[in-house]
Amino acid sequence: MIGAVSRHTVHITPELLVRAYRAGLFPMAESRSAAQLYWLDPEMRGVLPLGGFHLPRRLARTVLSGAFTVTADTAFARTIALCAAPAPGREDSWINPEIEQLFNALHQSGQGHSIEVWQQGRMVGGLYGVALGGAFFGESMFSRVRDASKVALVHLVARLRLGGFTLLDTQFLTGHLSQFGAMEIPRTAYRQRLALALEVPARWLPAPEGLEDEIRAMRAAP
């Protein structure tokens, strides 16, 4: 169940948005064309344990094959726009123009980050989210070819591990995420983990050294 949901009645600024994330809330719109946002505070929160990330061997081979080029923070606005764009099976989106503006502002301030996946010069997958302390709040991902969003997720997890992050918040649990070890925890437990993670001096690493070695280590983990 969703739990607490409230419709905002004041102007949301990037600063207010950061305070909300620190308190365990996040915003969504009912549709792409919706004029209002809702603050969500789910009773059960989706998290993906960074130390217990399950990387299937087939996907690991794809990630390391060179079939895709992966970058970070080179096309944030385009990434969020493609996450919001209609796609087969997802004709509408909870990402409205206000959310785009807010997260683009967070990117400009160094708190919003994206992973972009390219094939033959075309962006075919990616994801974006927010980094605060040692917590990363995953927002949305998209894929235009097979495995592209999964490749983005693997690269995200590798960067977070190398940067010293301790919490990857997925908001909700989906079948897509559960295959990688994602799980649900109660709101109280989430807030405890969040409070600890916010005090961690983690670093977002757009192009970390040892990235491929970290991915290989993830593949070798039981």
Coordinates of N, CA and C in Angstrom, one line a residue:
M1 N 0.8 -1.2 0.0 CA 0.0 0.0 0.0 C 0.9 1.3 0.0
I2 N 0.3 2.3 -0.6 CA 1.1 3.5 -0.7 C 1.4 4.2 0.6
G3 N 0.3 4.3 1.5 CA 0.5 5.0 2.8 C 0.2 6.4 2.6
A4 N 1.0 7.3 3.2 CA 0.7 8.7 3.2 C 0.9 9.3 1.8
V5 N -0.1 10.1 1.3 CA -0.1 10.8 0.0 C -0.7 12.1 0.3
S6 N 0.0 13.2 -0.2 CA -0.5 14.5 0.0 C -0.3 15.3 -1.3
R7 N -1.2 16.2 -1.6 CA -1.1 17.0 -2.8 C -0.5 18.3 -2.4
H8 N 0.5 18.8 -3.1 CA 1.2 20.0 -2.7 C 0.3 21.2 -3.0
T9 N 0.4 22.2 -2.1 CA -0.4 23.4 -2.4 C 0.5 24.6 -2.3
V10 N 1.8 24.4 -2.2 CA 2.8 25.5 -2.3 C 3.8 25.2 -3.4
H11 N 4.5 26.3 -3.8 CA 5.4 26.2 -4.9 C 6.6 25.3 -4.4
I12 N 6.9 24.3 -5.2 CA 8.0 23.4 -4.8 C 9.3 23.9 -5.5
T13 N 10.3 24.2 -4.6 CA 11.6 24.6 -5.1 C 12.6 23.4 -5.0
P14 N 13.7 23.5 -5.7 CA 14.7 22.4 -5.6 C 15.1 22.2 -4.2
E15 N 15.2 23.3 -3.4 CA 15.6 23.2 -2.0 C 14.6 22.4 -1.2
L16 N 13.3 22.7 -1.4 CA 12.2 21.9 -0.7 C 12.3 20.5 -1.1
L17 N 12.5 20.2 -2.4 CA 12.6 18.8 -2.9 C 13.7 18.1 -2.2
V18 N 14.8 18.7 -2.0 CA 15.9 18.0 -1.3 C 15.5 17.7 0.2
R19 N 14.9 18.7 0.8 CA 14.4 18.4 2.2 C 13.4 17.3 2.3
A20 N 12.6 17.2 1.3 CA 11.6 16.1 1.2 C 12.3 14.8 1.1
Y21 N 13.3 14.7 0.2 CA 14.0 13.4 0.1 C 14.7 13.0 1.4
R22 N 15.3 14.0 2.1 CA 15.9 13.7 3.3 C 15.0 13.2 4.4
A23 N 13.7 13.6 4.3 CA 12.7 13.2 5.2 C 12.0 11.9 4.8
G24 N 12.4 11.3 3.6 CA 11.8 10.1 3.1 C 10.6 10.2 2.2
L25 N 10.4 11.4 1.7 CA 9.3 11.6 0.8 C 9.8 11.8 -0.7
F26 N 8.9 11.6 -1.6 CA 9.3 11.9 -3.0 C 8.0 12.2 -3.8
P27 N 8.2 13.0 -4.9 CA 7.0 13.5 -5.6 C 6.7 12.7 -6.8
M28 N 5.4 12.7 -7.2 CA 5.0 12.1 -8.4 C 3.8 12.9 -8.9
A29 N 3.5 12.8 -10.2 CA 2.3 13.4 -10.8 C 1.4 12.2 -11.3
E30 N 0.1 12.5 -11.3 CA -0.8 11.4 -11.7 C -0.7 11.1 -13.2
S31 N -0.2 12.0 -14.0 CA 0.0 11.8 -15.4 C 0.9 12.8 -16.0
R32 N 1.3 12.6 -17.2 CA 2.3 13.6 -17.9 C 1.7 14.9 -18.0
S33 N 0.4 15.0 -18.1 CA -0.3 16.4 -18.3 C -0.8 16.9 -17.0
A34 N -0.6 16.2 -15.9 CA -1.2 16.7 -14.6 C -0.5 18.0 -14.1
A35 N -1.3 18.8 -13.5 CA -0.8 20.2 -13.1 C -0.3 20.1 -11.7
Q36 N -0.6 19.1 -10.9 CA -0.2 19.0 -9.5 C 0.7 17.8 -9.2
L37 N 1.5 17.9 -8.2 CA 2.3 16.8 -7.7 C 1.8 16.3 -6.4
Y38 N 2.1 15.1 -6.1 CA 1.8 14.4 -4.8 C 3.1 14.0 -4.1
W39 N 3.1 14.2 -2.8 CA 4.2 13.7 -2.0 C 3.8 12.3 -1.6
L40 N 4.7 11.3 -1.8 CA 4.5 9.9 -1.5 C 5.4 9.5 -0.3
D41 N 4.8 8.7 0.6 CA 5.6 8.1 1.7 C 5.1 6.7 1.9
P42 N 5.6 5.8 1.0 CA 5.0 4.4 1.0 C 5.2 3.7 2.4
E43 N 4.2 2.9 2.7 CA 4.3 2.0 3.9 C 5.5 1.0 3.7
M44 N 5.6 0.5 2.5 CA 6.7 -0.4 2.2 C 7.6 0.2 1.1
R45 N 8.9 0.3 1.4 CA 9.8 1.0 0.4 C 10.7 0.0 -0.3
G46 N 10.9 0.3 -1.6 CA 11.8 -0.6 -2.3 C 13.2 -0.1 -2.2
V47 N 14.1 -1.0 -1.9 CA 15.5 -0.8 -1.9 C 16.3 -1.9 -2.6
L48 N 17.4 -1.5 -3.1 CA 18.3 -2.5 -3.8 C 19.6 -2.6 -3.0
P49 N 19.8 -3.6 -2.2 CA 21.1 -3.7 -1.4 C 22.3 -3.7 -2.3
L50 N 23.2 -2.7 -2.1 CA 24.3 -2.6 -3.0 C 25.3 -3.8 -2.9
G51 N 25.4 -4.3 -1.6 CA 26.3 -5.4 -1.4 C 25.7 -6.8 -1.9
G52 N 24.4 -6.8 -2.1 CA 23.8 -8.0 -2.5 C 23.2 -8.0 -3.9
F53 N 23.7 -7.1 -4.7 CA 23.3 -7.0 -6.1 C 23.5 -8.2 -6.8
H54 N 22.5 -8.8 -7.5 CA 22.6 -10.0 -8.3 C 22.8 -9.7 -9.7
L55 N 23.9 -10.0 -10.3 CA 24.2 -9.7 -11.7 C 24.2 -11.0 -12.5
P56 N 23.2 -11.3 -13.2 CA 23.2 -12.5 -14.0 C 24.3 -12.6 -15.0
R57 N 24.9 -13.7 -15.2 CA 26.1 -13.9 -16.0 C 25.9 -13.4 -17.4
R58 N 24.7 -13.7 -18.0 CA 24.4 -13.3 -19.4 C 24.5 -11.8 -19.5
L59 N 23.9 -11.1 -18.5 CA 23.9 -9.7 -18.5 C 25.3 -9.1 -18.3
A60 N 26.0 -9.8 -17.4 CA 27.4 -9.3 -17.2 C 28.2 -9.4 -18.5
R61 N 28.0 -10.5 -19.3 CA 28.7 -10.6 -20.6 C 28.3 -9.4 -21.5
T62 N 27.0 -9.1 -21.5 CA 26.6 -8.0 -22.3 C 27.2 -6.7 -21.9
V63 N 27.2 -6.4 -20.6 CA 27.8 -5.2 -20.1 C 29.2 -5.0 -20.5
L64 N 30.0 -6.1 -20.4 CA 31.4 -6.1 -20.6 C 31.8 -6.3 -22.1
S65 N 30.8 -6.5 -22.9 CA 31.1 -6.9 -24.3 C 31.5 -5.7 -25.2
G66 N 31.2 -4.5 -24.7 CA 31.4 -3.3 -25.6 C 30.3 -3.1 -26.6
A67 N 29.2 -3.8 -26.4 CA 28.1 -3.5 -27.3 C 27.4 -2.2 -27.1
F68 N 27.6 -1.6 -25.9 CA 27.1 -0.3 -25.5 C 28.2 0.6 -25.0
T69 N 28.0 1.9 -25.3 CA 28.9 2.9 -24.6 C 28.1 3.5 -23.5
V70 N 28.7 3.6 -22.3 CA 27.9 4.1 -21.2 C 28.6 5.4 -20.7
T71 N 27.8 6.4 -20.4 CA 28.4 7.6 -19.9 C 27.5 8.0 -18.7
A72 N 28.0 9.0 -18.0 CA 27.3 9.6 -16.8 C 27.3 11.1 -16.9
D73 N 26.1 11.7 -16.6 CA 25.9 13.1 -16.5 C 26.3 13.9 -17.8
T74 N 26.2 13.2 -18.9 CA 26.5 13.9 -20.2 C 25.2 14.4 -20.9
A75 N 24.0 13.8 -20.5 CA 22.8 14.2 -21.2 C 21.6 14.0 -20.2
F76 N 21.7 14.7 -19.1 CA 20.7 14.6 -18.0 C 19.3 14.9 -18.5
A77 N 19.2 16.1 -19.1 CA 17.9 16.6 -19.6 C 17.2 15.7 -20.6
R78 N 18.1 15.1 -21.5 CA 17.6 14.2 -22.5 C 17.1 12.9 -21.8
T79 N 17.9 12.5 -20.8 CA 17.5 11.2 -20.1 C 16.2 11.3 -19.5
I80 N 15.9 12.4 -18.7 CA 14.6 12.5 -18.1 C 13.5 12.7 -19.1
A81 N 13.8 13.4 -20.2 CA 12.8 13.5 -21.2 C 12.4 12.2 -21.8
L82 N 13.4 11.3 -22.1 CA 13.1 10.0 -22.6 C 12.4 9.1 -21.6
C83 N 12.7 9.3 -20.3 CA 12.0 8.5 -19.3 C 10.5 8.9 -19.3
A84 N 10.3 10.1 -19.6 CA 8.9 10.6 -19.6 C 8.1 10.3 -20.9
A85 N 8.9 10.1 -21.9 CA 8.2 9.9 -23.2 C 7.4 8.6 -23.3
P86 N 6.4 8.6 -24.1 CA 5.6 7.3 -24.3 C 6.4 6.2 -24.9
A87 N 6.1 5.0 -24.4 CA 6.8 3.8 -24.9 C 5.9 2.6 -24.9
P88 N 6.1 1.6 -25.7 CA 5.2 0.4 -25.6 C 5.0 -0.1 -24.2
G89 N 3.8 -0.2 -23.8 CA 3.5 -0.7 -22.5 C 3.5 0.4 -21.4
R90 N 3.9 1.6 -21.8 CA 3.9 2.8 -20.9 C 3.6 4.0 -21.7
E91 N 2.3 4.2 -22.0 CA 1.9 5.3 -22.8 C 1.8 6.6 -22.1
D92 N 1.7 6.6 -20.8 CA 1.7 7.8 -20.0 C 2.8 7.8 -19.0
S93 N 3.0 8.9 -18.2 CA 4.1 9.0 -17.3 C 3.7 9.8 -16.1
W94 N 4.4 9.5 -15.0 CA 4.2 10.3 -13.8 C 5.1 11.5 -13.8
I95 N 6.0 11.6 -14.8 CA 6.9 12.7 -14.9 C 6.3 13.8 -15.7
N96 N 5.8 14.9 -15.0 CA 5.2 16.0 -15.7 C 6.3 17.1 -15.9
P97 N 6.0 18.2 -16.6 CA 7.0 19.2 -16.8 C 7.5 19.8 -15.5
E98 N 6.8 19.9 -14.5 CA 7.3 20.5 -13.2 C 8.4 19.6 -12.7
I99 N 8.2 18.3 -12.7 CA 9.2 17.3 -12.2 C 10.5 17.5 -13.1
E100 N 10.3 17.6 -14.4 CA 11.5 17.8 -15.3 C 12.2 19.0 -14.9
Q101 N 11.6 20.1 -14.6 CA 12.2 21.3 -14.3 C 13.0 21.2 -13.0
L102 N 12.3 20.6 -12.0 CA 12.9 20.5 -10.7 C 14.2 19.6 -10.7
F103 N 14.1 18.5 -11.4 CA 15.3 17.6 -11.4 C 16.4 18.1 -12.3
N104 N 16.0 18.9 -13.4 CA 17.1 19.5 -14.1 C 17.8 20.6 -13.3
A105 N 17.1 21.2 -12.4 CA 17.7 22.2 -11.5 C 18.6 21.4 -10.5
L106 N 18.2 20.3 -10.0 CA 19.0 19.5 -9.1 C 20.3 19.0 -9.8
H107 N 20.2 18.7 -11.1 CA 21.4 18.3 -11.9 C 22.3 19.5 -12.0
Q108 N 21.8 20.7 -12.2 CA 22.7 21.9 -12.3 C 23.4 22.1 -11.0
S109 N 22.7 21.8 -9.9 CA 23.4 22.0 -8.5 C 24.3 20.9 -8.1
G110 N 24.4 19.8 -9.0 CA 25.3 18.7 -8.7 C 24.7 17.6 -7.9
Q111 N 23.4 17.6 -7.7 CA 22.7 16.6 -6.9 C 21.9 15.6 -7.8
G112 N 21.5 16.0 -9.0 CA 20.8 15.1 -9.9 C 21.8 14.4 -10.8
H113 N 21.7 13.1 -11.1 CA 22.7 12.4 -11.9 C 22.0 11.5 -12.9
S114 N 22.6 11.2 -14.0 CA 22.1 10.3 -15.0 C 23.2 9.3 -15.5
I115 N 22.7 8.2 -15.9 CA 23.5 7.2 -16.6 C 22.9 7.1 -18.0
E116 N 23.7 7.2 -19.0 CA 23.2 7.2 -20.4 C 23.9 6.0 -21.1
V117 N 23.1 5.3 -21.9 CA 23.5 4.1 -22.6 C 23.4 4.4 -24.1
W118 N 24.4 4.2 -24.9 CA 24.5 4.6 -26.3 C 24.8 3.4 -27.2
Q119 N 24.3 3.4 -28.3 CA 24.6 2.3 -29.3 C 24.6 3.0 -30.7
Q120 N 25.8 3.0 -31.3 CA 26.0 3.6 -32.6 C 25.6 5.1 -32.6
G121 N 26.0 5.7 -31.6 CA 25.7 7.2 -31.5 C 24.3 7.6 -31.0
R122 N 23.4 6.6 -30.8 CA 22.1 6.9 -30.4 C 21.8 6.5 -28.9
M123 N 21.2 7.4 -28.2 CA 20.9 7.0 -26.8 C 19.8 6.0 -26.8
V124 N 20.0 4.8 -26.2 CA 19.0 3.7 -26.3 C 18.6 3.3 -24.9
G125 N 19.1 3.9 -23.8 CA 18.7 3.5 -22.5 C 19.3 4.5 -21.5
G126 N 18.8 4.5 -20.3 CA 19.4 5.4 -19.3 C 18.5 5.4 -18.0
L127 N 19.0 6.1 -17.0 CA 18.2 6.3 -15.8 C 18.7 7.6 -15.2
Y128 N 18.0 8.1 -14.2 CA 18.4 9.3 -13.4 C 17.9 9.2 -12.0
G129 N 18.5 10.0 -11.2 CA 18.2 10.0 -9.8 C 18.9 11.1 -9.0
V130 N 18.8 11.0 -7.7 CA 19.4 12.1 -6.8 C 20.3 11.4 -5.8
A131 N 21.5 12.1 -5.6 CA 22.5 11.6 -4.7 C 22.6 12.6 -3.5
L132 N 22.4 12.1 -2.3 CA 22.5 12.9 -1.1 C 23.3 12.1 -0.1
G133 N 24.4 12.6 0.3 CA 25.2 11.8 1.2 C 25.6 10.5 0.6
G134 N 25.3 9.4 1.4 CA 25.5 8.0 0.9 C 24.3 7.4 0.3
A135 N 23.3 8.2 0.0 CA 22.0 7.6 -0.5 C 21.8 8.1 -1.9
F136 N 21.4 7.1 -2.7 CA 21.0 7.5 -4.1 C 19.5 7.1 -4.3
F137 N 18.7 8.1 -4.7 CA 17.3 7.9 -4.9 C 17.0 7.7 -6.4
G138 N 16.8 6.4 -6.8 CA 16.6 6.1 -8.2 C 15.2 6.6 -8.6
E139 N 15.0 7.3 -9.7 CA 13.7 7.9 -10.1 C 13.1 7.1 -11.2
S140 N 13.7 7.0 -12.3 CA 13.1 6.3 -13.5 C 14.2 5.9 -14.4
M141 N 13.8 4.9 -15.3 CA 14.8 4.4 -16.3 C 14.0 4.2 -17.6
F142 N 14.7 4.1 -18.7 CA 14.0 3.8 -20.0 C 14.9 2.9 -20.8
S143 N 14.3 2.2 -21.8 CA 15.1 1.4 -22.7 C 14.4 1.4 -24.0
R144 N 15.2 1.5 -25.1 CA 14.8 1.4 -26.4 C 15.2 0.2 -27.2
V145 N 16.2 -0.5 -26.6 CA 16.6 -1.8 -27.1 C 16.9 -2.7 -26.0
R146 N 16.9 -4.0 -26.3 CA 17.0 -5.0 -25.2 C 18.2 -4.8 -24.3
D147 N 18.0 -4.9 -23.0 CA 19.1 -4.8 -22.0 C 19.6 -3.4 -21.7
A148 N 19.2 -2.4 -22.5 CA 19.8 -1.1 -22.3 C 19.6 -0.5 -20.9
S149 N 18.4 -0.6 -20.4 CA 18.2 -0.1 -19.0 C 18.8 -0.9 -18.0
K150 N 19.0 -2.2 -18.2 CA 19.7 -3.1 -17.3 C 21.2 -2.8 -17.3
V151 N 21.7 -2.5 -18.4 CA 23.1 -2.0 -18.5 C 23.3 -0.7 -17.7
A152 N 22.4 0.2 -17.8 CA 22.5 1.4 -17.0 C 22.4 1.1 -15.5
L153 N 21.6 0.2 -15.1 CA 21.5 -0.1 -13.7 C 22.8 -0.7 -13.2
V154 N 23.4 -1.6 -14.0 CA 24.6 -2.2 -13.5 C 25.7 -1.2 -13.4
H155 N 25.8 -0.3 -14.3 CA 26.8 0.8 -14.2 C 26.5 1.7 -13.0
L156 N 25.2 2.0 -12.8 CA 24.9 2.8 -11.6 C 25.4 2.1 -10.3
V157 N 25.0 0.8 -10.2 CA 25.4 0.1 -8.9 C 26.9 0.1 -8.8
A158 N 27.7 -0.2 -9.8 CA 29.1 -0.2 -9.8 C 29.7 1.1 -9.3
R159 N 29.1 2.3 -9.9 CA 29.6 3.6 -9.4 C 29.3 3.8 -8.0
L160 N 28.1 3.5 -7.5 CA 27.7 3.7 -6.2 C 28.6 2.9 -5.2
R161 N 28.9 1.7 -5.6 CA 29.8 0.9 -4.7 C 31.1 1.5 -4.6
L162 N 31.7 1.9 -5.8 CA 33.0 2.5 -5.8 C 33.0 3.8 -5.0
G163 N 31.9 4.6 -5.1 CA 31.9 5.9 -4.4 C 31.5 5.8 -2.9
G164 N 31.3 4.6 -2.4 CA 31.0 4.5 -1.0 C 29.6 4.7 -0.5
F165 N 28.6 4.6 -1.5 CA 27.2 4.8 -1.1 C 26.7 3.5 -0.4
T166 N 25.7 3.7 0.5 CA 25.2 2.6 1.3 C 23.7 2.3 1.0
L167 N 23.0 3.2 0.3 CA 21.6 3.0 0.1 C 21.2 3.3 -1.3
L168 N 20.5 2.4 -2.0 CA 19.9 2.7 -3.3 C 18.4 2.5 -3.1
D169 N 17.7 3.6 -3.1 CA 16.3 3.6 -3.0 C 15.6 3.5 -4.3
T170 N 14.8 2.5 -4.5 CA 14.1 2.3 -5.7 C 12.6 2.7 -5.6
Q171 N 12.2 3.2 -4.5 CA 10.8 3.7 -4.2 C 9.9 2.5 -4.1
F172 N 9.6 1.8 -5.2 CA 8.7 0.7 -5.2 C 9.5 -0.6 -5.7
L173 N 9.0 -1.7 -5.4 CA 9.5 -3.0 -5.8 C 8.8 -3.4 -7.1
T174 N 9.5 -3.7 -8.1 CA 9.0 -4.2 -9.4 C 9.6 -5.6 -9.7
G175 N 9.0 -6.3 -10.6 CA 9.5 -7.6 -11.1 C 10.9 -7.3 -11.8
H176 N 11.0 -6.2 -12.5 CA 12.2 -5.9 -13.2 C 13.4 -5.8 -12.2
L177 N 13.1 -5.1 -11.0 CA 14.2 -4.9 -10.1 C 14.4 -6.1 -9.1
S178 N 13.4 -6.8 -8.9 CA 13.5 -8.0 -8.0 C 14.5 -9.0 -8.5
Q179 N 14.7 -9.1 -9.8 CA 15.7 -10.1 -10.3 C 17.1 -9.7 -10.0
F180 N 17.3 -8.4 -9.6 CA 18.7 -8.0 -9.2 C 18.9 -8.0 -7.7
G181 N 17.9 -8.4 -6.9 CA 18.0 -8.5 -5.5 C 17.2 -7.4 -4.7
A182 N 16.4 -6.6 -5.4 CA 15.7 -5.6 -4.8 C 14.6 -6.2 -3.8
M183 N 14.3 -5.4 -2.8 CA 13.4 -5.9 -1.8 C 12.6 -4.8 -1.2
E184 N 11.6 -5.1 -0.4 CA 10.8 -4.1 0.3 C 11.1 -4.2 1.7
I185 N 11.1 -3.0 2.3 CA 11.3 -2.9 3.8 C 10.3 -1.9 4.3
P186 N 9.9 -2.1 5.6 CA 8.9 -1.1 6.2 C 9.4 0.3 6.2
R187 N 8.4 1.2 6.3 CA 8.8 2.6 6.3 C 9.7 3.0 7.4
T188 N 9.5 2.4 8.6 CA 10.4 2.7 9.8 C 11.8 2.3 9.5
A189 N 11.9 1.1 9.0 CA 13.3 0.6 8.7 C 14.0 1.4 7.6
Y190 N 13.2 1.8 6.6 CA 13.8 2.6 5.6 C 14.3 3.9 6.1
R191 N 13.5 4.6 7.0 CA 13.9 5.9 7.5 C 15.2 5.7 8.4
Q192 N 15.3 4.6 9.1 CA 16.5 4.3 9.8 C 17.7 4.2 8.9
R193 N 17.6 3.5 7.8 CA 18.7 3.3 6.9 C 19.0 4.6 6.2
L194 N 17.9 5.4 5.9 CA 18.1 6.7 5.2 C 18.9 7.6 6.1
A195 N 18.6 7.7 7.4 CA 19.3 8.6 8.3 C 20.7 8.3 8.4
L196 N 21.1 7.0 8.4 CA 22.5 6.6 8.5 C 23.2 6.9 7.2
A197 N 22.5 6.6 6.0 CA 23.1 6.9 4.7 C 23.4 8.3 4.5
L198 N 22.5 9.2 5.0 CA 22.7 10.7 4.7 C 24.0 11.2 5.4
E199 N 24.5 10.5 6.4 CA 25.7 10.9 7.1 C 26.9 10.4 6.5
V200 N 26.8 9.5 5.5 CA 28.0 8.9 4.8 C 28.6 9.9 3.8
P201 N 29.9 10.1 3.9 CA 30.5 11.1 2.9 C 30.9 10.4 1.6
A202 N 29.8 9.9 0.9 CA 30.0 9.2 -0.4 C 30.3 10.2 -1.5
R203 N 30.9 9.7 -2.6 CA 31.2 10.6 -3.7 C 30.6 10.0 -5.0
W204 N 29.9 10.8 -5.7 CA 29.4 10.4 -7.1 C 30.6 10.5 -8.0
L205 N 30.8 9.4 -8.7 CA 32.0 9.2 -9.6 C 31.5 9.0 -11.0
P206 N 31.5 10.1 -11.9 CA 31.0 10.0 -13.2 C 31.8 9.0 -14.1
A207 N 33.1 9.0 -13.8 CA 34.0 8.1 -14.6 C 35.1 7.5 -13.7
P208 N 34.6 6.6 -12.8 CA 35.5 6.0 -11.8 C 36.6 5.1 -12.4
E209 N 37.7 5.1 -11.8 CA 38.7 4.1 -12.2 C 38.3 2.7 -11.6
G210 N 38.6 1.7 -12.3 CA 38.3 0.3 -11.8 C 36.8 -0.1 -12.0
L211 N 36.1 0.6 -12.9 CA 34.7 0.3 -13.1 C 34.5 -1.1 -13.6
E212 N 35.2 -1.5 -14.6 CA 35.0 -2.8 -15.2 C 35.4 -3.9 -14.2
D213 N 36.5 -3.6 -13.4 CA 36.8 -4.6 -12.4 C 35.7 -4.7 -11.3
E214 N 35.1 -3.6 -11.0 CA 34.0 -3.7 -10.0 C 32.8 -4.5 -10.6
I215 N 32.5 -4.3 -11.9 CA 31.5 -5.1 -12.5 C 31.8 -6.6 -12.6
R216 N 33.1 -6.9 -12.8 CA 33.5 -8.3 -12.8 C 33.4 -8.9 -11.4
A217 N 33.7 -8.1 -10.4 CA 33.5 -8.6 -9.0 C 32.0 -8.8 -8.7
M218 N 31.2 -8.0 -9.2 CA 29.7 -8.2 -9.0 C 29.3 -9.5 -9.7
R219 N 29.8 -9.7 -10.8 CA 29.5 -11.0 -11.5 C 29.9 -12.2 -10.8
A220 N 31.1 -12.1 -10.1 CA 31.6 -13.3 -9.4 C 31.0 -13.5 -8.1
A221 N 30.3 -12.5 -7.6 CA 29.6 -12.7 -6.2 C 28.6 -13.7 -6.3
P222 N 28.4 -14.5 -5.2 CA 27.4 -15.6 -5.2 C 26.0 -15.0 -5.3

